[in-house]
Structure formats: structure tokens, C-alpha cells
Amino acid sequence: MAITRVAKVTASSPKSWEDALKVALERANKTIRNLTEVRVIEEKATIKNGKINEYVVTLEIDFVLEE
């Protein structure tokens, strides 16, 4: 029986929410093994001088614990 755990991760990108998602997954994949699922919990953007400055995503990433 597999046991999973959830990590909450927030990342940002000046390009897009999709790029922020990729940044978060690439970073999580460096330190967490056995990633299985990702859920986008929140998308938001920071604004500077009336324009989007940075795209921010908050994710929940599931991973299987090793025995």
C-alpha cells in the first residue's frame, strides 16, 4: 500500500502562470522524489505601474513516501 504526502509550493514568473507552474515543478522535483499529482490552489499576479509584474501560483504537489 502506498502512502502519499502533500507539499504546498508557491512560485512566480514574470512570463505567465504556466511558466510559474513549471518553475515550481522543476524546483520541487530537485528535492522531492516520486511526484505523482499537482493541483493549482491559487493563481494571482502582482501589479506594478498598472501592469502585471509577476505571475504567482500556489500548488499542492502529491508524492509517494519511500519505504
GROMACS .gro file of C-alpha atoms in nm, residues 2 4 7 10 12-14 17-18 20 27-28 31 34 40-43 45-47 51-52 54 57-59 61-62:
model
   29
    2ALA     CA    1   0.142   0.338  -0.099
    4THR     CA    2   0.134   0.977  -0.008
    7ALA     CA    3   0.367   1.960  -0.019
   10THR     CA    4   0.443   2.876  -0.424
   12SER     CA    5   0.648   3.303  -0.951
   13SER     CA    6   0.748   3.407  -1.301
   14PRO     CA    7   0.750   3.734  -1.492
   17TRP     CA    8   0.112   3.141  -1.474
   18GLU     CA    9   0.210   2.838  -1.684
   20ALA     CA   10   0.536   2.982  -1.277
   27ARG     CA   11   1.223   2.312  -0.815
   28ALA     CA   12   1.012   2.056  -0.627
   31THR     CA   13   1.432   1.783  -0.367
   34ASN     CA   14   0.812   1.026  -0.655
   40VAL     CA   15  -0.333   2.456  -0.863
   41ILE     CA   16  -0.472   2.610  -0.546
   42GLU     CA   17  -0.434   2.977  -0.635
   43GLU     CA   18  -0.327   3.200  -0.920
   45ALA     CA   19  -0.042   3.842  -1.006
   46THR     CA   20   0.145   4.136  -0.863
   47ILE     CA   21   0.095   4.471  -1.033
   51LYS     CA   22   0.078   4.632  -1.541
   52ILE     CA   23   0.130   4.272  -1.435
   54GLU     CA   24   0.479   3.885  -1.174
   57VAL     CA   25   0.090   3.017  -0.839
   58THR     CA   26   0.034   2.815  -0.526
   59LEU     CA   27   0.027   2.439  -0.573
   61ILE     CA   28   0.204   1.850  -0.500
   62ASP     CA   29   0.144   1.487  -0.403
   0.00000   0.00000   0.00000
